[in-house]
Amino acid sequence: MTERVRGAIRRGGAYDPDCTRCPRLAGYLAEAKGRYPDYWCRPVPYFGDARPRILIVGLAPGMHGANRTGRPFTGDYAGILLYETLFELGLSTGPQSVAADDGLGLRGARITNAVKCAPPENKPTPDEISRCNAYLRAELEALPDVRVIVALGRIAHDAVLLALGLRRSAFAFAHGREHALPSATLLDSYHCSRYNTQTGRLTAPMFKSIMRRACELAGLAR
Ligand code: URA
């Protein structure tokens, strides 16, 4: 286990690199490790500021991205727009995240996933989402300064509500919608996946405007 991961455990308790509580995902990662011995193939820890004001919640690691590198949204298409936008807004020290040891840092923001293990076809089951939710809940509890939670897609949105014990029916997902939660504002965005960006469902200006608004709400206006 790397020092980075030990540090994450010491700081949060919201991450367990040895978690195997979802048998299907544990089996999938064990099989992937056999095929790709150099891949991370464990739950992927959160990445970014230790006391963020903005928490960005994705869906789950991609098999050849975060599951390979061990850092959320790193090493595959989904992270391109995300890290470029964070850099443009001064939240990241660089425009690209290529590897867990590339020296990149985030300021004021942290990235995590609703589900920490890569699922087959990027689709966690409802059971896996709820089992993994304890980690997101622990993470949110350990982050008193978070003012804005940016949910990348409906699954992330629902996972945040579940983690906070809030009813889904009271907060419907919609791109750009702001939900006043007791502890923070939940700001919804379409996921920055390859599919969404290549079909134009989510453009760079659309995503920048979401993240600019997150900065405003967090008091990090640039
Ligand atoms: N990579 C991640 O870490 N999360 C996603 O939601 C997509 C890709």
PDB file of C-alpha atoms and ligand atoms in Angstrom:
ATOM      1  CA  MET A   1       0.000   0.000   0.000  1.00  0.00           C
ATOM      2  CA  THR A   2       1.365   3.428  -0.906  1.00  0.00           C
ATOM      3  CA  GLU A   3       1.941   6.266   1.573  1.00  0.00           C
ATOM      4  CA  ARG A   4      -0.712   8.260  -0.287  1.00  0.00           C
ATOM      5  CA  VAL A   5      -3.351   5.665   0.478  1.00  0.00           C
ATOM      6  CA  ARG A   6      -2.231   5.264   4.107  1.00  0.00           C
ATOM      7  CA  GLY A   7      -2.543   9.032   4.463  1.00  0.00           C
ATOM      8  CA  ALA A   8      -6.044   8.975   3.030  1.00  0.00           C
ATOM      9  CA  ILE A   9      -7.071   6.368   5.563  1.00  0.00           C
ATOM     10  CA  ARG A  10      -5.512   8.268   8.489  1.00  0.00           C
ATOM     11  CA  ARG A  11      -7.267  11.484   7.497  1.00  0.00           C
ATOM     12  CA  GLY A  12     -10.734  10.308   6.677  1.00  0.00           C
ATOM     13  CA  GLY A  13     -11.755   6.804   7.640  1.00  0.00           C
ATOM     14  CA  ALA A  14     -13.898   7.241   4.579  1.00  0.00           C
ATOM     15  CA  TYR A  15     -11.879   4.902   2.446  1.00  0.00           C
ATOM     16  CA  ASP A  16     -10.838   1.266   2.762  1.00  0.00           C
ATOM     17  CA  PRO A  17      -8.396   0.021   0.127  1.00  0.00           C
ATOM     18  CA  ASP A  18      -9.169  -3.567   1.141  1.00  0.00           C
ATOM     19  CA  CYS A  19     -12.953  -3.344   0.948  1.00  0.00           C
ATOM     20  CA  THR A  20     -14.533  -6.405  -0.717  1.00  0.00           C
ATOM     21  CA  ARG A  21     -18.078  -5.979   0.558  1.00  0.00           C
ATOM     22  CA  CYS A  22     -19.532  -6.162  -2.971  1.00  0.00           C
ATOM     23  CA  PRO A  23     -18.749  -9.706  -4.176  1.00  0.00           C
ATOM     24  CA  ARG A  24     -19.445  -8.966  -7.841  1.00  0.00           C
ATOM     25  CA  LEU A  25     -17.122  -5.930  -7.867  1.00  0.00           C
ATOM     26  CA  ALA A  26     -14.411  -7.669  -5.824  1.00  0.00           C
ATOM     27  CA  GLY A  27     -14.479 -10.560  -8.292  1.00  0.00           C
ATOM     28  CA  TYR A  28     -14.382  -8.194 -11.253  1.00  0.00           C
ATOM     29  CA  LEU A  29     -11.343  -6.367  -9.855  1.00  0.00           C
ATOM     30  CA  ALA A  30      -9.537  -9.622  -8.992  1.00  0.00           C
ATOM     31  CA  GLU A  31     -10.068 -10.812 -12.533  1.00  0.00           C
ATOM     32  CA  ALA A  32      -8.887  -7.459 -13.938  1.00  0.00           C
ATOM     33  CA  LYS A  33      -5.736  -7.625 -11.781  1.00  0.00           C
ATOM     34  CA  GLY A  34      -4.943 -10.991 -13.374  1.00  0.00           C
ATOM     35  CA  ARG A  35      -5.333  -9.508 -16.835  1.00  0.00           C
ATOM     36  CA  TYR A  36      -3.676  -6.151 -16.066  1.00  0.00           C
ATOM     37  CA  PRO A  37      -1.137  -6.686 -13.266  1.00  0.00           C
ATOM     38  CA  ASP A  38      -0.023  -3.037 -13.390  1.00  0.00           C
ATOM     39  CA  TYR A  39      -3.505  -1.639 -12.783  1.00  0.00           C
ATOM     40  CA  TRP A  40      -4.616  -0.329  -9.370  1.00  0.00           C
ATOM     41  CA  CYS A  41      -7.639  -2.677  -9.223  1.00  0.00           C
ATOM     42  CA  ARG A  42      -8.817  -1.620  -5.738  1.00  0.00           C
ATOM     43  CA  PRO A  43     -11.332   0.865  -4.426  1.00  0.00           C
ATOM     44  CA  VAL A  44     -10.155   4.266  -5.716  1.00  0.00           C
ATOM     45  CA  PRO A  45      -9.545   6.871  -2.996  1.00  0.00           C
ATOM     46  CA  TYR A  46     -10.784  10.440  -3.176  1.00  0.00           C
ATOM     47  CA  PHE A  47      -8.371  13.046  -4.502  1.00  0.00           C
ATOM     48  CA  GLY A  48      -7.843  16.717  -3.751  1.00  0.00           C
ATOM     49  CA  ASP A  49      -7.882  19.276  -0.980  1.00  0.00           C
ATOM     50  CA  ALA A  50      -7.878  17.924   2.595  1.00  0.00           C
ATOM     51  CA  ARG A  51     -10.491  20.561   3.620  1.00  0.00           C
ATOM     52  CA  PRO A  52     -12.379  21.311   0.415  1.00  0.00           C
ATOM     53  CA  ARG A  53     -15.258  23.724  -0.005  1.00  0.00           C
ATOM     54  CA  ILE A  54     -16.337  21.976  -3.194  1.00  0.00           C
ATOM     55  CA  LEU A  55     -16.865  18.228  -3.330  1.00  0.00           C
ATOM     56  CA  ILE A  56     -17.290  16.775  -6.809  1.00  0.00           C
ATOM     57  CA  VAL A  57     -18.984  13.375  -6.879  1.00  0.00           C
ATOM     58  CA  GLY A  58     -18.630  11.134  -9.919  1.00  0.00           C
ATOM     59  CA  LEU A  59     -20.175   7.770 -10.645  1.00  0.00           C
ATOM     60  CA  ALA A  60     -17.476   5.083 -10.373  1.00  0.00           C
ATOM     61  CA  PRO A  61     -13.924   4.465 -11.622  1.00  0.00           C
ATOM     62  CA  GLY A  62     -13.566   3.570 -15.284  1.00  0.00           C
ATOM     63  CA  MET A  63     -11.821   0.234 -15.867  1.00  0.00           C
ATOM     64  CA  HIS A  64      -8.940   1.731 -17.885  1.00  0.00           C
ATOM     65  CA  GLY A  65      -8.928   5.156 -16.217  1.00  0.00           C
ATOM     66  CA  ALA A  66      -9.226   5.537 -12.442  1.00  0.00           C
ATOM     67  CA  ASN A  67      -9.106   1.775 -11.933  1.00  0.00           C
ATOM     68  CA  ARG A  68      -5.777   1.753 -13.778  1.00  0.00           C
ATOM     69  CA  THR A  69      -4.190   4.817 -12.194  1.00  0.00           C
ATOM     70  CA  GLY A  70      -5.779   4.850  -8.730  1.00  0.00           C
ATOM     71  CA  ARG A  71      -7.000   8.457  -8.976  1.00  0.00           C
ATOM     72  CA  PRO A  72     -10.576   9.506  -9.842  1.00  0.00           C
ATOM     73  CA  PHE A  73     -11.137  10.615 -13.444  1.00  0.00           C
ATOM     74  CA  THR A  74      -7.509   9.987 -14.342  1.00  0.00           C
ATOM     75  CA  GLY A  75      -6.235   8.209 -17.414  1.00  0.00           C
ATOM     76  CA  ASP A  76      -9.386   8.076 -19.492  1.00  0.00           C
ATOM     77  CA  TYR A  77     -11.603  10.391 -21.503  1.00  0.00           C
ATOM     78  CA  ALA A  78     -13.985  11.277 -18.673  1.00  0.00           C
ATOM     79  CA  GLY A  79     -11.349  13.346 -16.867  1.00  0.00           C
ATOM     80  CA  ILE A  80     -10.290  15.564 -19.756  1.00  0.00           C
ATOM     81  CA  LEU A  81     -12.998  18.202 -19.473  1.00  0.00           C
ATOM     82  CA  LEU A  82     -13.120  17.939 -15.683  1.00  0.00           C
ATOM     83  CA  TYR A  83      -9.454  18.697 -15.004  1.00  0.00           C
ATOM     84  CA  GLU A  84      -9.217  21.314 -17.777  1.00  0.00           C
ATOM     85  CA  THR A  85     -12.154  23.151 -16.229  1.00  0.00           C
ATOM     86  CA  LEU A  86     -10.760  22.907 -12.704  1.00  0.00           C
ATOM     87  CA  PHE A  87      -7.485  24.358 -13.964  1.00  0.00           C
ATOM     88  CA  GLU A  88      -9.196  27.232 -15.803  1.00  0.00           C
ATOM     89  CA  LEU A  89     -10.968  28.150 -12.575  1.00  0.00           C
ATOM     90  CA  GLY A  90      -7.824  27.936 -10.457  1.00  0.00           C
ATOM     91  CA  LEU A  91      -8.943  24.817  -8.605  1.00  0.00           C
ATOM     92  CA  SER A  92      -6.212  22.585 -10.030  1.00  0.00           C
ATOM     93  CA  THR A  93      -2.471  23.137 -10.391  1.00  0.00           C
ATOM     94  CA  GLY A  94      -2.514  21.707 -13.922  1.00  0.00           C
ATOM     95  CA  PRO A  95      -4.919  21.051 -16.799  1.00  0.00           C
ATOM     96  CA  GLN A  96      -4.364  17.303 -17.025  1.00  0.00           C
ATOM     97  CA  SER A  97      -4.382  14.425 -14.595  1.00  0.00           C
ATOM     98  CA  VAL A  98      -2.422  11.538 -16.015  1.00  0.00           C
ATOM     99  CA  ALA A  99      -1.200   9.457 -13.072  1.00  0.00           C
ATOM    100  CA  ALA A 100      -1.540   9.309  -9.304  1.00  0.00           C
ATOM    101  CA  ASP A 101       2.091  10.423  -8.909  1.00  0.00           C
ATOM    102  CA  ASP A 102       2.098  13.239 -11.490  1.00  0.00           C
ATOM    103  CA  GLY A 103       2.341  15.955  -8.821  1.00  0.00           C
ATOM    104  CA  LEU A 104      -1.048  17.481  -9.594  1.00  0.00           C
ATOM    105  CA  GLY A 105      -2.929  19.105  -6.727  1.00  0.00           C
ATOM    106  CA  LEU A 106      -6.391  20.556  -6.180  1.00  0.00           C
ATOM    107  CA  ARG A 107      -7.137  23.742  -4.211  1.00  0.00           C
ATOM    108  CA  GLY A 108     -10.513  24.112  -2.562  1.00  0.00           C
ATOM    109  CA  ALA A 109     -11.937  21.065  -4.317  1.00  0.00           C
ATOM    110  CA  ARG A 110     -11.972  17.327  -3.931  1.00  0.00           C
ATOM    111  CA  ILE A 111     -13.129  14.590  -6.286  1.00  0.00           C
ATOM    112  CA  THR A 112     -14.689  11.351  -5.154  1.00  0.00           C
ATOM    113  CA  ASN A 113     -17.015   8.710  -6.568  1.00  0.00           C
ATOM    114  CA  ALA A 114     -20.425   7.399  -5.526  1.00  0.00           C
ATOM    115  CA  VAL A 115     -19.014   3.889  -5.970  1.00  0.00           C
ATOM    116  CA  LYS A 116     -15.320   3.361  -5.279  1.00  0.00           C
ATOM    117  CA  CYS A 117     -14.738   0.188  -7.350  1.00  0.00           C
ATOM    118  CA  ALA A 118     -14.919  -0.071 -11.142  1.00  0.00           C
ATOM    119  CA  PRO A 119     -18.157  -1.866 -12.088  1.00  0.00           C
ATOM    120  CA  PRO A 120     -18.726  -3.962 -15.229  1.00  0.00           C
ATOM    121  CA  GLU A 121     -19.949  -1.710 -18.076  1.00  0.00           C
ATOM    122  CA  ASN A 122     -19.738   1.310 -15.750  1.00  0.00           C
ATOM    123  CA  LYS A 123     -22.999   0.198 -14.170  1.00  0.00           C
ATOM    124  CA  PRO A 124     -23.078  -0.459 -10.440  1.00  0.00           C
ATOM    125  CA  THR A 125     -26.181  -2.228  -9.180  1.00  0.00           C
ATOM    126  CA  PRO A 126     -28.519  -0.492  -6.704  1.00  0.00           C
ATOM    127  CA  ASP A 127     -27.198  -2.826  -3.965  1.00  0.00           C
ATOM    128  CA  GLU A 128     -23.608  -1.888  -4.724  1.00  0.00           C
ATOM    129  CA  ILE A 129     -24.470   1.796  -4.672  1.00  0.00           C
ATOM    130  CA  SER A 130     -26.101   1.512  -1.281  1.00  0.00           C
ATOM    131  CA  ARG A 131     -23.355  -0.689   0.198  1.00  0.00           C
ATOM    132  CA  CYS A 132     -20.664   1.749  -0.908  1.00  0.00           C
ATOM    133  CA  ASN A 133     -22.690   4.697   0.358  1.00  0.00           C
ATOM    134  CA  ALA A 134     -21.260   4.307   3.885  1.00  0.00           C
ATOM    135  CA  TYR A 135     -17.938   5.611   2.549  1.00  0.00           C
ATOM    136  CA  LEU A 136     -19.502   8.677   0.962  1.00  0.00           C
ATOM    137  CA  ARG A 137     -21.418   9.343   4.183  1.00  0.00           C
ATOM    138  CA  ALA A 138     -18.232   9.086   6.257  1.00  0.00           C
ATOM    139  CA  GLU A 139     -16.464  11.372   3.818  1.00  0.00           C
ATOM    140  CA  LEU A 140     -19.179  14.005   3.997  1.00  0.00           C
ATOM    141  CA  GLU A 141     -19.199  13.813   7.793  1.00  0.00           C
ATOM    142  CA  ALA A 142     -15.448  14.357   7.866  1.00  0.00           C
ATOM    143  CA  LEU A 143     -15.617  17.487   5.683  1.00  0.00           C
ATOM    144  CA  PRO A 144     -17.077  20.378   7.687  1.00  0.00           C
ATOM    145  CA  ASP A 145     -16.079  23.086   5.179  1.00  0.00           C
ATOM    146  CA  VAL A 146     -17.929  21.709   2.153  1.00  0.00           C
ATOM    147  CA  ARG A 147     -20.394  24.314   0.889  1.00  0.00           C
ATOM    148  CA  VAL A 148     -21.141  22.867  -2.528  1.00  0.00           C
ATOM    149  CA  ILE A 149     -21.483  19.293  -3.689  1.00  0.00           C
ATOM    150  CA  VAL A 150     -21.360  18.964  -7.468  1.00  0.00           C
ATOM    151  CA  ALA A 151     -23.130  15.770  -8.538  1.00  0.00           C
ATOM    152  CA  LEU A 152     -21.948  14.474 -11.901  1.00  0.00           C
ATOM    153  CA  GLY A 153     -25.044  12.661 -13.088  1.00  0.00           C
ATOM    154  CA  ARG A 154     -28.143  11.248 -11.500  1.00  0.00           C
ATOM    155  CA  ILE A 155     -26.466   8.314  -9.732  1.00  0.00           C
ATOM    156  CA  ALA A 156     -24.079  10.665  -7.945  1.00  0.00           C
ATOM    157  CA  HIS A 157     -26.994  12.971  -7.094  1.00  0.00           C
ATOM    158  CA  ASP A 158     -28.996  10.089  -5.596  1.00  0.00           C
ATOM    159  CA  ALA A 159     -25.953   8.775  -3.720  1.00  0.00           C
ATOM    160  CA  VAL A 160     -25.409  12.165  -2.063  1.00  0.00           C
ATOM    161  CA  LEU A 161     -29.037  12.290  -0.917  1.00  0.00           C
ATOM    162  CA  LEU A 162     -28.808   8.749   0.420  1.00  0.00           C
ATOM    163  CA  ALA A 163     -25.589   9.561   2.274  1.00  0.00           C
ATOM    164  CA  LEU A 164     -27.248  12.568   3.893  1.00  0.00           C
ATOM    165  CA  GLY A 165     -30.450  10.688   4.749  1.00  0.00           C
ATOM    166  CA  LEU A 166     -32.607  12.886   2.474  1.00  0.00           C
ATOM    167  CA  ARG A 167     -35.587  11.807   0.394  1.00  0.00           C
ATOM    168  CA  ARG A 168     -34.992  11.494  -3.336  1.00  0.00           C
ATOM    169  CA  SER A 169     -38.504  12.647  -4.213  1.00  0.00           C
ATOM    170  CA  ALA A 170     -37.853  16.025  -2.591  1.00  0.00           C
ATOM    171  CA  PHE A 171     -34.849  16.798  -4.832  1.00  0.00           C
ATOM    172  CA  ALA A 172     -35.258  15.881  -8.511  1.00  0.00           C
ATOM    173  CA  PHE A 173     -32.104  15.751 -10.618  1.00  0.00           C
ATOM    174  CA  ALA A 174     -31.753  18.308 -13.434  1.00  0.00           C
ATOM    175  CA  HIS A 175     -28.657  19.747 -15.066  1.00  0.00           C
ATOM    176  CA  GLY A 176     -27.859  23.121 -13.488  1.00  0.00           C
ATOM    177  CA  ARG A 177     -30.381  22.744 -10.672  1.00  0.00           C
ATOM    178  CA  GLU A 178     -29.355  23.900  -7.185  1.00  0.00           C
ATOM    179  CA  HIS A 179     -30.776  22.149  -4.142  1.00  0.00           C
ATOM    180  CA  ALA A 180     -30.486  23.742  -0.725  1.00  0.00           C
ATOM    181  CA  LEU A 181     -29.557  20.880   1.597  1.00  0.00           C
ATOM    182  CA  PRO A 182     -29.159  21.386   5.338  1.00  0.00           C
ATOM    183  CA  SER A 183     -25.354  21.376   5.181  1.00  0.00           C
ATOM    184  CA  ALA A 184     -24.505  22.512   1.637  1.00  0.00           C
ATOM    185  CA  THR A 185     -25.861  23.263  -1.816  1.00  0.00           C
ATOM    186  CA  LEU A 186     -26.175  20.294  -4.114  1.00  0.00           C
ATOM    187  CA  LEU A 187     -25.463  21.409  -7.681  1.00  0.00           C
ATOM    188  CA  ASP A 188     -26.391  18.993 -10.462  1.00  0.00           C
ATOM    189  CA  SER A 189     -24.514  18.503 -13.706  1.00  0.00           C
ATOM    190  CA  TYR A 190     -24.638  16.004 -16.494  1.00  0.00           C
ATOM    191  CA  HIS A 191     -21.736  13.602 -16.155  1.00  0.00           C
ATOM    192  CA  CYS A 192     -18.640  14.610 -18.145  1.00  0.00           C
ATOM    193  CA  SER A 193     -18.469  11.186 -19.814  1.00  0.00           C
ATOM    194  CA  ARG A 194     -17.193  10.621 -23.322  1.00  0.00           C
ATOM    195  CA  TYR A 195     -20.759   9.905 -24.448  1.00  0.00           C
ATOM    196  CA  ASN A 196     -22.169  13.138 -23.030  1.00  0.00           C
ATOM    197  CA  THR A 197     -19.349  15.349 -24.298  1.00  0.00           C
ATOM    198  CA  GLN A 198     -19.152  13.782 -27.746  1.00  0.00           C
ATOM    199  CA  THR A 199     -22.906  13.965 -28.310  1.00  0.00           C
ATOM    200  CA  GLY A 200     -22.986  17.590 -27.152  1.00  0.00           C
ATOM    201  CA  ARG A 201     -25.290  16.858 -24.228  1.00  0.00           C
ATOM    202  CA  LEU A 202     -22.599  18.468 -22.078  1.00  0.00           C
ATOM    203  CA  THR A 203     -20.405  21.090 -23.758  1.00  0.00           C
ATOM    204  CA  ALA A 204     -17.290  22.723 -22.310  1.00  0.00           C
ATOM    205  CA  PRO A 205     -19.090  26.084 -21.771  1.00  0.00           C
ATOM    206  CA  MET A 206     -21.993  24.286 -20.050  1.00  0.00           C
ATOM    207  CA  PHE A 207     -19.636  22.509 -17.698  1.00  0.00           C
ATOM    208  CA  LYS A 208     -17.570  25.616 -17.054  1.00  0.00           C
ATOM    209  CA  SER A 209     -20.681  27.508 -16.089  1.00  0.00           C
ATOM    210  CA  ILE A 210     -21.605  24.775 -13.563  1.00  0.00           C
ATOM    211  CA  MET A 211     -18.152  24.861 -12.014  1.00  0.00           C
ATOM    212  CA  ARG A 212     -18.016  28.660 -12.019  1.00  0.00           C
ATOM    213  CA  ARG A 213     -21.294  28.670 -10.124  1.00  0.00           C
ATOM    214  CA  ALA A 214     -19.867  26.111  -7.685  1.00  0.00           C
ATOM    215  CA  CYS A 215     -16.969  28.499  -7.041  1.00  0.00           C
ATOM    216  CA  GLU A 216     -19.384  31.381  -6.421  1.00  0.00           C
ATOM    217  CA  LEU A 217     -21.473  29.352  -3.991  1.00  0.00           C
ATOM    218  CA  ALA A 218     -18.334  28.165  -2.231  1.00  0.00           C
ATOM    219  CA  GLY A 219     -16.928  31.677  -1.908  1.00  0.00           C
ATOM    220  CA  LEU A 220     -14.087  30.806  -4.243  1.00  0.00           C
ATOM    221  CA  ALA A 221     -15.074  33.213  -7.032  1.00  0.00           C
ATOM    222  CA  ARG A 222     -12.247  33.722  -9.539  1.00  0.00           C
TER     223      ARG A 222
HETATM  224  N1  URA B   1     -13.783   8.040 -13.645  1.00  0.00           N
HETATM  225  C1  URA B   1     -14.164   8.246 -12.345  1.00  0.00           C
HETATM  226  O1  URA B   1     -13.350   8.205 -11.435  1.00  0.00           O
HETATM  227  N2  URA B   1     -15.464   8.484 -12.123  1.00  0.00           N
HETATM  228  C2  URA B   1     -16.377   8.552 -13.069  1.00  0.00           C
HETATM  229  O2  URA B   1     -17.545   8.802 -12.766  1.00  0.00           O
HETATM  230  C3  URA B   1     -15.968   8.351 -14.400  1.00  0.00           C
HETATM  231  C4  URA B   1     -14.671   8.088 -14.656  1.00  0.00           C
END
